[in-house]
Amino acid sequence: MGGDAASAAIELPATGDAITVAALKTELLERLAAGEGVRLDARHVAEPSTALIQTIEAGAAAFADKTLPFGLLEPSDALCGAYETLGLFTALMSRIVMEM
Amino acid sequence: MSAEDQELRQIFLLECEELVTLAESSVETLRAAPTEDAIHALFRAVHSIKGGAGAFGLDHLASFAHVFETYMDLLRKGKSTLDDAAVDLLFDGVDVLRQLSDEARDGEKASTQRYEAALAALRAAAGLEEDAAAAKPPPADFDPMAEFEAQMAAAPAADEAPRRKYKIRFVPGPKLLEAGIDPLRILGVLKTLGELQVEIAGQLPPLADLDAQICAWSWTGTLETAAPQADLDDVRDMIDDLAVFEFEGEAPPPAPEPEKPVAAASAAPAPKKQAAAQAAEPAKPRDKPVATVRVDVPKLERLGNMVGELIITQAFLARQASGLDPETHRPLFRALDEMGQHIREVADAATSIRAQPLKAVFSRFGSLVRDLEKTTGKRIRLEIVGDHTEIDKTVVERLSEPLTHLIRNSIDHGIENAEGRAAAGKDPIGQLRLSAEQRGAQVVIELVDDGKGINRERVLAKAIERELVSPGAMLSDQEIDELIFLPGFSTADQITSVSGRGVGMDAVRQVIEEMGGNVALTSRPGEGTTFSLTLPLSLAILDAMVTLVGRQNYLVPISAIIDCLRPEASAIVRMDDRGAMLAWRGQILRILPLATEFGVAGAESDPTRAILILVKPSGGETVAIQVDDLIGQEPVVVKSLERNYRKVRGVSGATILGDGRPALILDLSSLMAVDGRNRRMPRAAAEG
């Protein structure tokens, strides 16, 4: 995971296991505390999980509450499929941001 | 392994024991009358064992359960026939599951012979290759979902089958993710079955509070699929108790009527109607499990002890208040009454918490009987009745050994072989009936066989040969039968592998009596033998009659009392060899003066000036116990005399009465069994 700088995108893990999901939560909370928006680079997500998507969605709500930007960059097919399977396709559409 | 993991492992092994019992009872049901519910119950039990064993690294158990489950799946889907051979295979499988579970719990390695034989047989029946991966223990990172996904993906497509629409509801429980089952993958599997439409519900907690290992969402929706309902059952079984997964099939639209010539219009398409009606049947909801909590036994014992203290205190208060005027102290007496009622209810509740169904022990005997059938070559039909009857957990745990001995004994010595039964005009299959029922504050367990009965001539000859009975003794049939309970008595000329190994019937009686119960026996030559074990529901609390003998109190269990009387002189019959006897309703009863039995000084010796309590322990003879006076009825807390002093024949325990005095509780069976022997109690022990 990890971005190069605080303002850089956070790279989502390839596998959404308990450890990587916990690390994502910590990183999101740090960004939130710093009052910074975040972009999640979702290109390499190969094995998403409910836990990962819960964390992304809880993060999206937390950043929206503070009116901070939050977005998913280039979600992988696997992540898109997972969002769809969970019945969250509309939510996914509202999270995707385009890199300019 | 951390202490927490150890604890979880122990909890799993306890659950495993229950699951094996459930599995065995399902196989019993299948043997009697195959039902879909029993097949599913067995599959789920084996599946749960596999999952838990895999999680705790119990490789042999997990891999065996895996092969067993594979075979069960074939039976469940009707791809294998459930005949007698299959039932035997299932029984063997359950036996091995129990053996492996016991090994994991006790850390002892049993023989692998049975395990290997059952594994090979199940593998062959399941169509698994000899060297298939299934034979190997699952790897440490065993992923039950991956295996399940592969299994579902490998299921043959059912394109030709009509599609059916199901309403589904999926609510993950808090442990689902922790168990390695991701809702995403469950929904993914459903997608592979057909067209899935779901709506998500549930509110995520704030990010800071989010526990990613708990799924906060749930789903409802529809699945349109041609897959058989068994596939949805598979999904439900996979989730097991970790989530709610419900599905209900909607009736498919009626099939279009084929164009028919007018002349054929009256022919009703009955089979189609039946099919539609069948399809409209909702899937049977699973029984909701009763919420339970596991409690350490020492905590239960502490609860029982405190209830005992409450009973003693209440008895003390009642005694103190007995000297007061009830009119002027009416509120006090009312409060005492209410307190007594509440304490009795608390005591009943505490007793019921400790109670367990006898199924826990009875369920093991199916396997025992099958083993004995093989060893003896006899065919036996075991009928189990009333195994839901509950009794104190301690009793359940201690019953296994004596009942095992009685069953071995019945099959080895009681029930004849096929030739013997044919000669006696009996069914070639021997009947053995094990039953239990609650009678008041007691549970009566009976073992009835239809064998040849006790050979009294042989028993008596053996007893004389061993100098247990004098050659000229005149014994009644019942007294001869009772000789088999004498220490070391055995009529087996040869020690067989089944019984006659030195653990005699005296040991059976001793164990039952130690629990405050008794054993009775009735036998009819050529017809069979019945053993009746009477046990108290609770080992802790007893309704007793408080009596006075000299200056000491003795307690008689109320459940055994038939009558209390002060006899007329004409009712006393003097017999030279047996002393004073009581003539009562046409019977001559032995009188047992407790003062003589226990060497109490200063007691009334004349029965006409004393009180006679007529008692009849279950299955035993009626005897008149002579005491000086009756004090009253009282619930008492049974304390072990053996633990605090030593075992005393004729006494099952001690208690503290409401006035603070110690008292002994009579063990009627042993008191009556050793008539005439003087059991002197050291005064210090009797007085606490």
PDB file of N, CA, C and O in Angstrom, chain A residues 18 21 25 28-29 32 48-51 53-55 57-59 62-63 81-82 84-88, chain B residues 177 182-184 187-188 191 196 198 200 204-217 219:
ATOM      1  N   ALA A  18      -7.176  -9.346   6.230  1.00  0.00           N
ATOM      2  CA  ALA A  18      -7.373  -8.592   7.477  1.00  0.00           C
ATOM      3  C   ALA A  18      -6.251  -7.586   7.731  1.00  0.00           C
ATOM      4  O   ALA A  18      -6.502  -6.451   8.165  1.00  0.00           O
ATOM      5  N   VAL A  21      -6.358  -4.626   5.189  1.00  0.00           N
ATOM      6  CA  VAL A  21      -7.548  -3.805   5.442  1.00  0.00           C
ATOM      7  C   VAL A  21      -7.348  -2.950   6.687  1.00  0.00           C
ATOM      8  O   VAL A  21      -7.702  -1.763   6.712  1.00  0.00           O
ATOM      9  N   LYS A  25      -7.356   1.163   6.891  1.00  0.00           N
ATOM     10  CA  LYS A  25      -8.171   1.949   7.829  1.00  0.00           C
ATOM     11  C   LYS A  25      -7.296   2.976   8.565  1.00  0.00           C
ATOM     12  O   LYS A  25      -7.672   4.148   8.695  1.00  0.00           O
ATOM     13  N   LEU A  28      -6.376   5.814   6.270  1.00  0.00           N
ATOM     14  CA  LEU A  28      -7.515   6.698   6.014  1.00  0.00           C
ATOM     15  C   LEU A  28      -7.781   7.612   7.209  1.00  0.00           C
ATOM     16  O   LEU A  28      -8.047   8.808   7.063  1.00  0.00           O
ATOM     17  N   LEU A  29      -7.681   7.046   8.396  1.00  0.00           N
ATOM     18  CA  LEU A  29      -7.924   7.844   9.604  1.00  0.00           C
ATOM     19  C   LEU A  29      -6.862   8.944   9.744  1.00  0.00           C
ATOM     20  O   LEU A  29      -7.171  10.068  10.166  1.00  0.00           O
ATOM     21  N   LEU A  32      -7.681  11.630   7.355  1.00  0.00           N
ATOM     22  CA  LEU A  32      -8.865  12.330   7.852  1.00  0.00           C
ATOM     23  C   LEU A  32      -8.471  13.304   8.954  1.00  0.00           C
ATOM     24  O   LEU A  32      -8.897  14.473   8.974  1.00  0.00           O
ATOM     25  N   PRO A  48     -10.527  -8.772  -4.018  1.00  0.00           N
ATOM     26  CA  PRO A  48     -11.196  -7.894  -3.050  1.00  0.00           C
ATOM     27  C   PRO A  48     -11.961  -8.717  -2.016  1.00  0.00           C
ATOM     28  O   PRO A  48     -12.167  -9.913  -2.204  1.00  0.00           O
ATOM     29  N   SER A  49     -12.361  -8.059  -0.964  1.00  0.00           N
ATOM     30  CA  SER A  49     -13.128  -8.755   0.072  1.00  0.00           C
ATOM     31  C   SER A  49     -14.208  -7.814   0.598  1.00  0.00           C
ATOM     32  O   SER A  49     -14.126  -6.593   0.391  1.00  0.00           O
ATOM     33  N   THR A  50     -15.163  -8.404   1.292  1.00  0.00           N
ATOM     34  CA  THR A  50     -16.208  -7.572   1.905  1.00  0.00           C
ATOM     35  C   THR A  50     -15.571  -6.600   2.897  1.00  0.00           C
ATOM     36  O   THR A  50     -15.969  -5.434   2.975  1.00  0.00           O
ATOM     37  N   ALA A  51     -14.584  -7.095   3.627  1.00  0.00           N
ATOM     38  CA  ALA A  51     -13.930  -6.240   4.629  1.00  0.00           C
ATOM     39  C   ALA A  51     -13.278  -5.031   3.955  1.00  0.00           C
ATOM     40  O   ALA A  51     -13.353  -3.897   4.458  1.00  0.00           O
ATOM     41  N   ILE A  53     -14.125  -3.639   1.075  1.00  0.00           N
ATOM     42  CA  ILE A  53     -15.138  -2.721   0.534  1.00  0.00           C
ATOM     43  C   ILE A  53     -15.856  -1.983   1.665  1.00  0.00           C
ATOM     44  O   ILE A  53     -16.180  -0.802   1.542  1.00  0.00           O
ATOM     45  N   GLN A  54     -16.059  -2.679   2.789  1.00  0.00           N
ATOM     46  CA  GLN A  54     -16.643  -1.991   3.956  1.00  0.00           C
ATOM     47  C   GLN A  54     -15.759  -0.833   4.375  1.00  0.00           C
ATOM     48  O   GLN A  54     -16.247   0.250   4.703  1.00  0.00           O
ATOM     49  N   THR A  55     -14.456  -1.059   4.363  1.00  0.00           N
ATOM     50  CA  THR A  55     -13.521  -0.012   4.813  1.00  0.00           C
ATOM     51  C   THR A  55     -13.528   1.155   3.819  1.00  0.00           C
ATOM     52  O   THR A  55     -13.522   2.322   4.231  1.00  0.00           O
ATOM     53  N   GLU A  57     -15.997   2.013   1.915  1.00  0.00           N
ATOM     54  CA  GLU A  57     -17.282   2.721   2.015  1.00  0.00           C
ATOM     55  C   GLU A  57     -17.384   3.517   3.317  1.00  0.00           C
ATOM     56  O   GLU A  57     -17.912   4.634   3.324  1.00  0.00           O
ATOM     57  N   ALA A  58     -16.876   2.959   4.417  1.00  0.00           N
ATOM     58  CA  ALA A  58     -16.883   3.720   5.677  1.00  0.00           C
ATOM     59  C   ALA A  58     -15.983   4.939   5.531  1.00  0.00           C
ATOM     60  O   ALA A  58     -16.278   6.030   6.053  1.00  0.00           O
ATOM     61  N   GLY A  59     -14.862   4.773   4.814  1.00  0.00           N
ATOM     62  CA  GLY A  59     -13.951   5.906   4.556  1.00  0.00           C
ATOM     63  C   GLY A  59     -14.643   6.965   3.729  1.00  0.00           C
ATOM     64  O   GLY A  59     -14.570   8.165   4.045  1.00  0.00           O
ATOM     65  N   ALA A  62     -16.906   8.930   5.882  1.00  0.00           N
ATOM     66  CA  ALA A  62     -16.179   9.780   6.834  1.00  0.00           C
ATOM     67  C   ALA A  62     -15.612  11.029   6.129  1.00  0.00           C
ATOM     68  O   ALA A  62     -15.696  12.144   6.657  1.00  0.00           O
ATOM     69  N   PHE A  63     -15.066  10.833   4.928  1.00  0.00           N
ATOM     70  CA  PHE A  63     -14.511  11.979   4.198  1.00  0.00           C
ATOM     71  C   PHE A  63     -15.641  12.910   3.731  1.00  0.00           C
ATOM     72  O   PHE A  63     -15.490  14.145   3.749  1.00  0.00           O
ATOM     73  N   GLY A  81     -16.374  -5.886 -10.087  1.00  0.00           N
ATOM     74  CA  GLY A  81     -17.223  -7.077  -9.984  1.00  0.00           C
ATOM     75  C   GLY A  81     -17.688  -7.284  -8.554  1.00  0.00           C
ATOM     76  O   GLY A  81     -18.845  -7.640  -8.305  1.00  0.00           O
ATOM     77  N   ALA A  82     -16.799  -7.056  -7.615  1.00  0.00           N
ATOM     78  CA  ALA A  82     -17.150  -7.246  -6.207  1.00  0.00           C
ATOM     79  C   ALA A  82     -18.201  -6.238  -5.774  1.00  0.00           C
ATOM     80  O   ALA A  82     -19.173  -6.589  -5.083  1.00  0.00           O
ATOM     81  N   GLU A  84     -20.361  -4.865  -7.614  1.00  0.00           N
ATOM     82  CA  GLU A  84     -21.615  -5.242  -8.270  1.00  0.00           C
ATOM     83  C   GLU A  84     -22.253  -6.432  -7.542  1.00  0.00           C
ATOM     84  O   GLU A  84     -23.455  -6.453  -7.288  1.00  0.00           O
ATOM     85  N   THR A  85     -21.428  -7.403  -7.223  1.00  0.00           N
ATOM     86  CA  THR A  85     -21.954  -8.599  -6.538  1.00  0.00           C
ATOM     87  C   THR A  85     -22.603  -8.230  -5.209  1.00  0.00           C
ATOM     88  O   THR A  85     -23.622  -8.800  -4.810  1.00  0.00           O
ATOM     89  N   LEU A  86     -21.998  -7.272  -4.525  1.00  0.00           N
ATOM     90  CA  LEU A  86     -22.533  -6.888  -3.209  1.00  0.00           C
ATOM     91  C   LEU A  86     -23.759  -5.977  -3.323  1.00  0.00           C
ATOM     92  O   LEU A  86     -24.354  -5.614  -2.315  1.00  0.00           O
ATOM     93  N   GLY A  87     -24.103  -5.599  -4.544  1.00  0.00           N
ATOM     94  CA  GLY A  87     -25.255  -4.705  -4.717  1.00  0.00           C
ATOM     95  C   GLY A  87     -24.875  -3.252  -4.511  1.00  0.00           C
ATOM     96  O   GLY A  87     -25.701  -2.441  -4.105  1.00  0.00           O
ATOM     97  N   LEU A  88     -23.617  -2.908  -4.764  1.00  0.00           N
ATOM     98  CA  LEU A  88     -23.128  -1.545  -4.512  1.00  0.00           C
ATOM     99  C   LEU A  88     -22.649  -0.874  -5.806  1.00  0.00           C
ATOM    100  O   LEU A  88     -21.779   0.007  -5.756  1.00  0.00           O
TER     101      LEU A  88
ATOM    102  N   LEU B 177     -17.096 -13.675   9.085  1.00  0.00           N
ATOM    103  CA  LEU B 177     -15.816 -13.306   8.471  1.00  0.00           C
ATOM    104  C   LEU B 177     -14.653 -13.958   9.208  1.00  0.00           C
ATOM    105  O   LEU B 177     -13.692 -14.428   8.604  1.00  0.00           O
ATOM    106  N   ASP B 182     -16.398 -15.261   3.442  1.00  0.00           N
ATOM    107  CA  ASP B 182     -16.646 -13.888   3.021  1.00  0.00           C
ATOM    108  C   ASP B 182     -17.996 -13.824   2.306  1.00  0.00           C
ATOM    109  O   ASP B 182     -18.216 -14.559   1.346  1.00  0.00           O
ATOM    110  N   PRO B 183     -18.896 -12.929   2.733  1.00  0.00           N
ATOM    111  CA  PRO B 183     -20.195 -12.804   2.057  1.00  0.00           C
ATOM    112  C   PRO B 183     -20.039 -12.563   0.562  1.00  0.00           C
ATOM    113  O   PRO B 183     -20.853 -13.040  -0.237  1.00  0.00           O
ATOM    114  N   LEU B 184     -18.988 -11.858   0.192  1.00  0.00           N
ATOM    115  CA  LEU B 184     -18.754 -11.601  -1.223  1.00  0.00           C
ATOM    116  C   LEU B 184     -18.628 -12.914  -1.991  1.00  0.00           C
ATOM    117  O   LEU B 184     -19.163 -13.056  -3.095  1.00  0.00           O
ATOM    118  N   LEU B 187     -22.067 -14.702  -2.139  1.00  0.00           N
ATOM    119  CA  LEU B 187     -22.900 -14.117  -3.197  1.00  0.00           C
ATOM    120  C   LEU B 187     -22.328 -14.476  -4.566  1.00  0.00           C
ATOM    121  O   LEU B 187     -23.068 -14.694  -5.526  1.00  0.00           O
ATOM    122  N   GLY B 188     -20.998 -14.579  -4.624  1.00  0.00           N
ATOM    123  CA  GLY B 188     -20.344 -14.978  -5.873  1.00  0.00           C
ATOM    124  C   GLY B 188     -20.761 -16.380  -6.290  1.00  0.00           C
ATOM    125  O   GLY B 188     -21.035 -16.641  -7.466  1.00  0.00           O
ATOM    126  N   LYS B 191     -24.140 -16.321  -7.681  1.00  0.00           N
ATOM    127  CA  LYS B 191     -24.138 -15.795  -9.059  1.00  0.00           C
ATOM    128  C   LYS B 191     -23.814 -16.879 -10.073  1.00  0.00           C
ATOM    129  O   LYS B 191     -24.292 -16.855 -11.200  1.00  0.00           O
ATOM    130  N   LEU B 196     -28.642 -13.468 -10.316  1.00  0.00           N
ATOM    131  CA  LEU B 196     -28.792 -12.981  -8.935  1.00  0.00           C
ATOM    132  C   LEU B 196     -29.033 -11.479  -8.934  1.00  0.00           C
ATOM    133  O   LEU B 196     -28.284 -10.721  -9.555  1.00  0.00           O
ATOM    134  N   VAL B 198     -29.545  -8.544  -6.029  1.00  0.00           N
ATOM    135  CA  VAL B 198     -29.612  -8.316  -4.578  1.00  0.00           C
ATOM    136  C   VAL B 198     -29.667  -6.831  -4.248  1.00  0.00           C
ATOM    137  O   VAL B 198     -29.194  -5.990  -5.007  1.00  0.00           O
ATOM    138  N   ILE B 200     -28.670  -4.319  -1.009  1.00  0.00           N
ATOM    139  CA  ILE B 200     -27.879  -4.336   0.231  1.00  0.00           C
ATOM    140  C   ILE B 200     -28.589  -3.503   1.291  1.00  0.00           C
ATOM    141  O   ILE B 200     -29.256  -2.519   0.968  1.00  0.00           O
ATOM    142  N   LEU B 204     -23.147   1.105   7.984  1.00  0.00           N
ATOM    143  CA  LEU B 204     -21.766   0.921   8.451  1.00  0.00           C
ATOM    144  C   LEU B 204     -21.508   1.829   9.647  1.00  0.00           C
ATOM    145  O   LEU B 204     -21.982   2.974   9.670  1.00  0.00           O
ATOM    146  N   PRO B 205     -20.744   1.377  10.616  1.00  0.00           N
ATOM    147  CA  PRO B 205     -20.373   2.282  11.714  1.00  0.00           C
ATOM    148  C   PRO B 205     -19.380   3.334  11.208  1.00  0.00           C
ATOM    149  O   PRO B 205     -18.816   3.170  10.121  1.00  0.00           O
ATOM    150  N   PRO B 206     -19.137   4.410  11.980  1.00  0.00           N
ATOM    151  CA  PRO B 206     -18.115   5.385  11.575  1.00  0.00           C
ATOM    152  C   PRO B 206     -16.775   4.676  11.361  1.00  0.00           C
ATOM    153  O   PRO B 206     -16.491   3.667  12.022  1.00  0.00           O
ATOM    154  N   LEU B 207     -15.970   5.222  10.472  1.00  0.00           N
ATOM    155  CA  LEU B 207     -14.704   4.566  10.110  1.00  0.00           C
ATOM    156  C   LEU B 207     -13.873   4.202  11.343  1.00  0.00           C
ATOM    157  O   LEU B 207     -13.327   3.095  11.434  1.00  0.00           O
ATOM    158  N   ALA B 208     -13.815   5.123  12.304  1.00  0.00           N
ATOM    159  CA  ALA B 208     -12.963   4.880  13.481  1.00  0.00           C
ATOM    160  C   ALA B 208     -13.459   3.658  14.272  1.00  0.00           C
ATOM    161  O   ALA B 208     -12.668   2.962  14.913  1.00  0.00           O
ATOM    162  N   ASP B 209     -14.759   3.418  14.237  1.00  0.00           N
ATOM    163  CA  ASP B 209     -15.325   2.301  15.020  1.00  0.00           C
ATOM    164  C   ASP B 209     -15.466   1.025  14.200  1.00  0.00           C
ATOM    165  O   ASP B 209     -15.916  -0.005  14.712  1.00  0.00           O
ATOM    166  N   LEU B 210     -15.138   1.122  12.939  1.00  0.00           N
ATOM    167  CA  LEU B 210     -15.393  -0.025  12.058  1.00  0.00           C
ATOM    168  C   LEU B 210     -14.503  -1.221  12.425  1.00  0.00           C
ATOM    169  O   LEU B 210     -13.291  -1.084  12.512  1.00  0.00           O
ATOM    170  N   ASP B 211     -15.153  -2.356  12.657  1.00  0.00           N
ATOM    171  CA  ASP B 211     -14.397  -3.603  12.805  1.00  0.00           C
ATOM    172  C   ASP B 211     -14.563  -4.339  11.487  1.00  0.00           C
ATOM    173  O   ASP B 211     -15.651  -4.870  11.206  1.00  0.00           O
ATOM    174  N   ALA B 212     -13.518  -4.323  10.706  1.00  0.00           N
ATOM    175  CA  ALA B 212     -13.638  -4.871   9.353  1.00  0.00           C
ATOM    176  C   ALA B 212     -13.914  -6.373   9.375  1.00  0.00           C
ATOM    177  O   ALA B 212     -14.311  -6.939   8.360  1.00  0.00           O
ATOM    178  N   GLN B 213     -13.712  -7.027  10.532  1.00  0.00           N
ATOM    179  CA  GLN B 213     -13.961  -8.459  10.614  1.00  0.00           C
ATOM    180  C   GLN B 213     -15.414  -8.788  10.967  1.00  0.00           C
ATOM    181  O   GLN B 213     -15.764  -9.937  11.203  1.00  0.00           O
ATOM    182  N   ILE B 214     -16.233  -7.733  11.062  1.00  0.00           N
ATOM    183  CA  ILE B 214     -17.666  -7.972  11.278  1.00  0.00           C
ATOM    184  C   ILE B 214     -18.424  -7.355  10.107  1.00  0.00           C
ATOM    185  O   ILE B 214     -18.258  -6.170   9.824  1.00  0.00           O
ATOM    186  N   CYS B 215     -19.229  -8.168   9.469  1.00  0.00           N
ATOM    187  CA  CYS B 215     -19.963  -7.671   8.309  1.00  0.00           C
ATOM    188  C   CYS B 215     -21.201  -6.918   8.789  1.00  0.00           C
ATOM    189  O   CYS B 215     -22.036  -7.467   9.506  1.00  0.00           O
ATOM    190  N   ALA B 216     -21.289  -5.629   8.409  1.00  0.00           N
ATOM    191  CA  ALA B 216     -22.405  -4.804   8.876  1.00  0.00           C
ATOM    192  C   ALA B 216     -23.572  -4.837   7.893  1.00  0.00           C
ATOM    193  O   ALA B 216     -24.610  -4.260   8.159  1.00  0.00           O
ATOM    194  N   TRP B 217     -23.389  -5.504   6.776  1.00  0.00           N
ATOM    195  CA  TRP B 217     -24.424  -5.498   5.742  1.00  0.00           C
ATOM    196  C   TRP B 217     -25.225  -6.797   5.724  1.00  0.00           C
ATOM    197  O   TRP B 217     -24.764  -7.842   6.209  1.00  0.00           O
ATOM    198  N   TRP B 219     -28.309  -8.826   2.899  1.00  0.00           N
ATOM    199  CA  TRP B 219     -28.809  -8.768   1.531  1.00  0.00           C
ATOM    200  C   TRP B 219     -30.152  -9.485   1.400  1.00  0.00           C
ATOM    201  O   TRP B 219     -30.392 -10.503   2.060  1.00  0.00           O
TER     202      TRP B 219
END
